[in-house]
PDB file of C-alpha atoms in Angstrom:
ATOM      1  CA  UNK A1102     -10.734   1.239  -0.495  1.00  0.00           C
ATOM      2  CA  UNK A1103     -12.398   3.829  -2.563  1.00  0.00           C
ATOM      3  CA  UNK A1104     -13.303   1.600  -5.725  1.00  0.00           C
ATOM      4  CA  UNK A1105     -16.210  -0.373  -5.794  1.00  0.00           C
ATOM      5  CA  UNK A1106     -17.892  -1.481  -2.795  1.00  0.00           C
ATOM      6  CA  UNK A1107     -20.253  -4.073  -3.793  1.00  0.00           C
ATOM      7  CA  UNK A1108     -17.417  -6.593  -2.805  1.00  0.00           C
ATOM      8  CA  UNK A1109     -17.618  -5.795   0.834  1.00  0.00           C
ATOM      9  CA  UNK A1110     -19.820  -8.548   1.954  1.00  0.00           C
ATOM     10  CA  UNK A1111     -20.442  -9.829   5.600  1.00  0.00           C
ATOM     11  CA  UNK A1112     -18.274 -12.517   4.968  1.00  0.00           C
ATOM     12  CA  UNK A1113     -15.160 -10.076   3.345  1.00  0.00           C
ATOM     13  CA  UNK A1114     -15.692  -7.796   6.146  1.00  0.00           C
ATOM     14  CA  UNK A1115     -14.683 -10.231   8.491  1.00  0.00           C
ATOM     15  CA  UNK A1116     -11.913 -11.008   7.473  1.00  0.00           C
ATOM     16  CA  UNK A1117      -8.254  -9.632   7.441  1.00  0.00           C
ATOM     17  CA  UNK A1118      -7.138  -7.149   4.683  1.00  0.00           C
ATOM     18  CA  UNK A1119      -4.637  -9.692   4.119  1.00  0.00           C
ATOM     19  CA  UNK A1120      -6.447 -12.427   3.059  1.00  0.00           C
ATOM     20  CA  UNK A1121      -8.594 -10.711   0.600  1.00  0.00           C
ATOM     21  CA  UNK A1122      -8.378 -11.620  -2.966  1.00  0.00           C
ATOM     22  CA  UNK A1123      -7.652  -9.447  -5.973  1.00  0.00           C
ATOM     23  CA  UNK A1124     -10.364  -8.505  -7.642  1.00  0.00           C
ATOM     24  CA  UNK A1125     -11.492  -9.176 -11.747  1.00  0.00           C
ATOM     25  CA  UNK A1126     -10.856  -5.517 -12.611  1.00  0.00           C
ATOM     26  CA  UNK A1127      -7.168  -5.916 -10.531  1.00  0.00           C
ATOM     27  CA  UNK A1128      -6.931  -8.572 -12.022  1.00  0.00           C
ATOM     28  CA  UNK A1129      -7.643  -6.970 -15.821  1.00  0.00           C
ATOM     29  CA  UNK A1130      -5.532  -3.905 -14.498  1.00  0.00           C
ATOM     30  CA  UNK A1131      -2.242  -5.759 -13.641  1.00  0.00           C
ATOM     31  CA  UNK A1132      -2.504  -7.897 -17.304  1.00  0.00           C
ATOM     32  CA  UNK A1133      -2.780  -4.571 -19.083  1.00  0.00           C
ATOM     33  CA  UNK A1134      -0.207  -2.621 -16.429  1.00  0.00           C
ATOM     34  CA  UNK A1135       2.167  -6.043 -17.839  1.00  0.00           C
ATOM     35  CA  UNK A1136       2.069  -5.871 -20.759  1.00  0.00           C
ATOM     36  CA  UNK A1137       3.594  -1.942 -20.714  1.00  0.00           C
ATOM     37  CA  UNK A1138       6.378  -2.948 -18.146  1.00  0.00           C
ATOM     38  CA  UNK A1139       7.513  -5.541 -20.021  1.00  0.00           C
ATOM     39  CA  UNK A1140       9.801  -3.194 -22.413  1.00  0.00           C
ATOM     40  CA  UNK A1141      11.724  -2.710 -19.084  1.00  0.00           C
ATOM     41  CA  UNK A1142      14.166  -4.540 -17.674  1.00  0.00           C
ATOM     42  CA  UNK A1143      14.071  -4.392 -14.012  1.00  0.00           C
ATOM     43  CA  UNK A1144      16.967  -5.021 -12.108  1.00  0.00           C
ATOM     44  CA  UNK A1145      14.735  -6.055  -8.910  1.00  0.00           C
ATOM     45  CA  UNK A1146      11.620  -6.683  -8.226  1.00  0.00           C
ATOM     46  CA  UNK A1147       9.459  -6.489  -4.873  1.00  0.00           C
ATOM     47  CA  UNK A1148       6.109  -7.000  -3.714  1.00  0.00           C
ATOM     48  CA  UNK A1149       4.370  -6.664  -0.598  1.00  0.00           C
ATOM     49  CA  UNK A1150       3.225 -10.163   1.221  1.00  0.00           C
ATOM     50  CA  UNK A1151      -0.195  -9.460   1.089  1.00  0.00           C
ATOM     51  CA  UNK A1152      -2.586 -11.384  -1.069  1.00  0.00           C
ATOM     52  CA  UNK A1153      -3.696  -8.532  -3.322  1.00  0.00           C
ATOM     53  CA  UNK A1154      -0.315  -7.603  -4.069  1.00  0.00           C
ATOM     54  CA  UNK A1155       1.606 -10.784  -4.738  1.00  0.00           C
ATOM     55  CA  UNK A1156      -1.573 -11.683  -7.327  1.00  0.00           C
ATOM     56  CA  UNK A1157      -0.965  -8.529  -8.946  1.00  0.00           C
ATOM     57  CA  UNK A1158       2.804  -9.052  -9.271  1.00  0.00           C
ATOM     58  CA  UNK A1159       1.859 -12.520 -10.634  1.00  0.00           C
ATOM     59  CA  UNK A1160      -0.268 -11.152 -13.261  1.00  0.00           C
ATOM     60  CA  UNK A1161       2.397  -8.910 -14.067  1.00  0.00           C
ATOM     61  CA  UNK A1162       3.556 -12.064 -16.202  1.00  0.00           C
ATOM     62  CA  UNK A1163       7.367 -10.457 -16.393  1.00  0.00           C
ATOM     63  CA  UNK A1164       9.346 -12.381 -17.655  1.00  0.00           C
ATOM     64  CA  UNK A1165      12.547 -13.480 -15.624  1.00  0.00           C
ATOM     65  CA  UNK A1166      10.843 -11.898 -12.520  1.00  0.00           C
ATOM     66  CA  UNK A1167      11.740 -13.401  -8.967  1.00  0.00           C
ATOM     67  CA  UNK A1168       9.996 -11.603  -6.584  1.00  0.00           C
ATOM     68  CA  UNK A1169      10.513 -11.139  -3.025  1.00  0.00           C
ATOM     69  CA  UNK A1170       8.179 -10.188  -0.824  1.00  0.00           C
ATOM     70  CA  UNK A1171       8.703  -7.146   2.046  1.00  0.00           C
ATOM     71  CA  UNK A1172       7.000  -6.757   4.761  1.00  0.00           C
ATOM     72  CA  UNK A1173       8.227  -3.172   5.629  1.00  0.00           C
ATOM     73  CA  UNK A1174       5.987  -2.979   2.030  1.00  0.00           C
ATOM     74  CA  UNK A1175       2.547  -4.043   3.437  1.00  0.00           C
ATOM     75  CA  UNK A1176      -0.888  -2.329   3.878  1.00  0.00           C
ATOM     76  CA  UNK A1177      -1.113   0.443   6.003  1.00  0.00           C
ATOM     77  CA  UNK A1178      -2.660  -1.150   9.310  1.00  0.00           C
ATOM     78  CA  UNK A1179      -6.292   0.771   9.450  1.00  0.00           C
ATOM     79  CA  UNK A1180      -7.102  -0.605  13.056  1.00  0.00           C
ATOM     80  CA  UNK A1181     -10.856  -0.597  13.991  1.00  0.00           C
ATOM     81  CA  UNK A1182     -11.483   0.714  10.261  1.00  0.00           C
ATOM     82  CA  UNK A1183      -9.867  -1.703   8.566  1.00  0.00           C
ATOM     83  CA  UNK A1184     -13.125  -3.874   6.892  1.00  0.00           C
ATOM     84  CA  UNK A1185     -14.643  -0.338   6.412  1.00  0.00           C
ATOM     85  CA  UNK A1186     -15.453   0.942   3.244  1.00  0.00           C
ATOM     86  CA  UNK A1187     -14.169   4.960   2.288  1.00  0.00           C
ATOM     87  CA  UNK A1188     -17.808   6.093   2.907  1.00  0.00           C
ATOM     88  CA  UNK A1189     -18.052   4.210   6.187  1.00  0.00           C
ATOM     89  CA  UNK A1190     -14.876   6.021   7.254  1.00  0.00           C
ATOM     90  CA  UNK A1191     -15.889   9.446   5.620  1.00  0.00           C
ATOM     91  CA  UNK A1192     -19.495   9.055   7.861  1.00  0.00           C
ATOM     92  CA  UNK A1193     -17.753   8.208  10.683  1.00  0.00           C
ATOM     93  CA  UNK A1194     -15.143  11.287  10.541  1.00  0.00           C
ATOM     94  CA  UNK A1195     -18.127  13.397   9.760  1.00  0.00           C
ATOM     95  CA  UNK A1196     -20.268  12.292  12.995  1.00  0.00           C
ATOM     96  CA  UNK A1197     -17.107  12.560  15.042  1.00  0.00           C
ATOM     97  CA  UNK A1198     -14.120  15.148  13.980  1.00  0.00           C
ATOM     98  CA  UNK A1199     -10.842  14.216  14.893  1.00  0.00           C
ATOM     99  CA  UNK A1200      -7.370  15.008  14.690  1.00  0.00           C
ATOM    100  CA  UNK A1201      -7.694  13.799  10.981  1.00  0.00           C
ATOM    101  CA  UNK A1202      -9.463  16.871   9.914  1.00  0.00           C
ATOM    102  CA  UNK A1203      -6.412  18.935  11.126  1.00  0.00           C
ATOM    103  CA  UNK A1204      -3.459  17.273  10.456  1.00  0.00           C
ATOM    104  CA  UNK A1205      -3.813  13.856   9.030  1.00  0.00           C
ATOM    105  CA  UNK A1206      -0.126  12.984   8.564  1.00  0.00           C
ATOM    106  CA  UNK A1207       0.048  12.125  12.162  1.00  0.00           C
ATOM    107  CA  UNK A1208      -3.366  10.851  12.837  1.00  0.00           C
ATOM    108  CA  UNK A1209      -4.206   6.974  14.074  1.00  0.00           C
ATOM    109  CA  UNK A1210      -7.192   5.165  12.670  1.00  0.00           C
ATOM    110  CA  UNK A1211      -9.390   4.516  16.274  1.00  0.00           C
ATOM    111  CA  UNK A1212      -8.665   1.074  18.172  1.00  0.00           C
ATOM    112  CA  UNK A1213     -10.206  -2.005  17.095  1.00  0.00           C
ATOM    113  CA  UNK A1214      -8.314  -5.145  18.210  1.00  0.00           C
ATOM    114  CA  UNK A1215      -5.018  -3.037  18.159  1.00  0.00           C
ATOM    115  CA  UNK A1216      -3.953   0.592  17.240  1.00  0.00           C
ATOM    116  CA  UNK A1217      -3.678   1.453  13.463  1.00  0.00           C
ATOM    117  CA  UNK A1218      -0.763   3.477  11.853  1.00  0.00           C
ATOM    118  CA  UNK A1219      -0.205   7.023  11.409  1.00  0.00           C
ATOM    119  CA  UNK A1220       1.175   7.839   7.767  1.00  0.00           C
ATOM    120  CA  UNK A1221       4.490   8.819   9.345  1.00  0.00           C
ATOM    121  CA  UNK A1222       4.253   5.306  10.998  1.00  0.00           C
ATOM    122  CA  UNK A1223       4.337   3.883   7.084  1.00  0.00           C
ATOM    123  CA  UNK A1224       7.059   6.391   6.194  1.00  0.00           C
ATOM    124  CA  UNK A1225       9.611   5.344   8.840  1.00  0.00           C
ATOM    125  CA  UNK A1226       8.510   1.802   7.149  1.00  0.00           C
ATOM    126  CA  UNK A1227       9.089   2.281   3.497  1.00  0.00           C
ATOM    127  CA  UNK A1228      12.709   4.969   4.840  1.00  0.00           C
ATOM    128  CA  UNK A1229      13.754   1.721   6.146  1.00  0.00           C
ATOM    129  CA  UNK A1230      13.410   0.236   3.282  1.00  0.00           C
ATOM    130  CA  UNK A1231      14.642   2.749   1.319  1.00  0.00           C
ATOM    131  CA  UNK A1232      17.851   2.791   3.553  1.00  0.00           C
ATOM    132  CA  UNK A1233      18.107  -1.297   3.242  1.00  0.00           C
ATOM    133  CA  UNK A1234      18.231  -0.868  -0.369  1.00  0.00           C
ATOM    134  CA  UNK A1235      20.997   1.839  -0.424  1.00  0.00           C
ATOM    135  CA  UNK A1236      22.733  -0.299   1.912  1.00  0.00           C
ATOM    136  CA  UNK A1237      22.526  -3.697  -0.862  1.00  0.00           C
ATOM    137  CA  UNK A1238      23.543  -1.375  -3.412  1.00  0.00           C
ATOM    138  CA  UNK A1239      20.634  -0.924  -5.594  1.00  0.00           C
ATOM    139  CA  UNK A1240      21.414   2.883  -6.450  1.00  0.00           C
ATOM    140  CA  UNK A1241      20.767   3.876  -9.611  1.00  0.00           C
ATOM    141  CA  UNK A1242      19.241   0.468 -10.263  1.00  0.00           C
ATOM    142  CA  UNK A1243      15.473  -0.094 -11.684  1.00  0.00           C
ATOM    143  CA  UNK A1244      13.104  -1.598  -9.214  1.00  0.00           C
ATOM    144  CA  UNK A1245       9.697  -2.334  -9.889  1.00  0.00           C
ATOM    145  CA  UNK A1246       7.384  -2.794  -6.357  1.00  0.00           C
ATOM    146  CA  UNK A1247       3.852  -3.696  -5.479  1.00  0.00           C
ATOM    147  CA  UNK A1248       2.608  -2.331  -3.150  1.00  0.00           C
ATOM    148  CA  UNK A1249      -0.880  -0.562  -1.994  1.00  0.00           C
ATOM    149  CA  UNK A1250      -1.399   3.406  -1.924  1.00  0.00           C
ATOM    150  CA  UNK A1251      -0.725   4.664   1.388  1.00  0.00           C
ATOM    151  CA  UNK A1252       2.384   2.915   1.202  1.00  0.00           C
ATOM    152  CA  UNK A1253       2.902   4.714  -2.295  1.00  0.00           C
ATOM    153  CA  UNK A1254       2.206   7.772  -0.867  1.00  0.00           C
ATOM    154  CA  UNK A1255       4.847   7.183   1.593  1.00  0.00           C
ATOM    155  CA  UNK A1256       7.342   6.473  -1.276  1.00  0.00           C
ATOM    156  CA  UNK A1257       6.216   9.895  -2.429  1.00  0.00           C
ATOM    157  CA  UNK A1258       6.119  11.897   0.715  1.00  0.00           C
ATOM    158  CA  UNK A1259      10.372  10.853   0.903  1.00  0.00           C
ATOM    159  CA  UNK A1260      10.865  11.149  -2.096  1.00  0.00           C
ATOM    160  CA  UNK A1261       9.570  13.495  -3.734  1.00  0.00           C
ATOM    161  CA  UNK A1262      10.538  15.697  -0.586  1.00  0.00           C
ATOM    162  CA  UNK A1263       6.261  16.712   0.108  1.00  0.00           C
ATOM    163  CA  UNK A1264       5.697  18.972   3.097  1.00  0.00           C
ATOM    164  CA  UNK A1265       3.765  17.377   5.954  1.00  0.00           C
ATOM    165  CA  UNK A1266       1.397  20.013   6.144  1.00  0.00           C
ATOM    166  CA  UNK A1267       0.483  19.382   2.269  1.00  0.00           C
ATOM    167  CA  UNK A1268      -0.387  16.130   3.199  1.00  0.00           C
TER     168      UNK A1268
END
């Protein structure tokens, strides 16, 4: 969302998030981002459905990997925002404060077709998950997951115990 924006044609824009393709530099990332995780040896490995994600896990090129794909691990839904590029978003926040400015852990992305999700809508998501994989006994197991970066900082927000109000 905040990388380059020359990709956000007409035609991307009107599509879903889902359906969007990873990009060349994704695509040189996750080669590179391989070819370091492949002196691990992951016990399990999960990616979210979405397009971008799976491609990257692909490109991963692990060896042995079977991935399964989450849906508690998907995109944050952005709403009306989501074919909007960070500066769209930033101009619109700036021509119309809203609850984002002062606390943004709770705060919806505006209607569009349907209501988007708070960040503490994604964190009951990935605590779920979290919780499922307690539950399957993957404790002190590695896991490798793709996944996007509201959804990481989610992951981080639980786990790494971060005050709401730092958020």
């Amino acid at each position: 969302r905040k990388g380059d924006h020359s990709l956000f044609t007409p035609e991307l824009k009107g599509r879903s998030h889902a359906t969007w393709k990873l990009t060349d530099s994704g695509i040189k990332q996750s080669v590179a981002t391989g070819d370091l995780l492949r002196k691990i040896d992951f016990d399990l490995h999960v990616t979210s459905p979405l397009l971008r994600a799976v491609k990257t896990a692909i490109n991963l090129n692990l060896p042995n990997a079977i991935w399964l794909e989450e849906e508690l691990l998907r995109e944050r839904d952005w709403g009306g925002l989501e074919s909007m590029t960070h500066n769209e978003i930033v101009a619109i926040k700036s021509a119309q404060p809203t609850q984002l400015d002062s606390h943004s852990f709770y705060w919806n992305p505006p209607r569009g077709s349907h209501d988007g999700e708070s960040i503490i809508d994604v964190c009951t998501r990935v605590n779920t998950f979290i919780t499922s994989l307690a539950q399957e006994k993957w404790n002190n197991k590695k896991i490798l997951i793709v996944t996007h970066g509201d959804v990481i900082w989610a992951f981080r927000i639980i786990l790494e115990n971060i005050p709401v109000l730092n958020f």
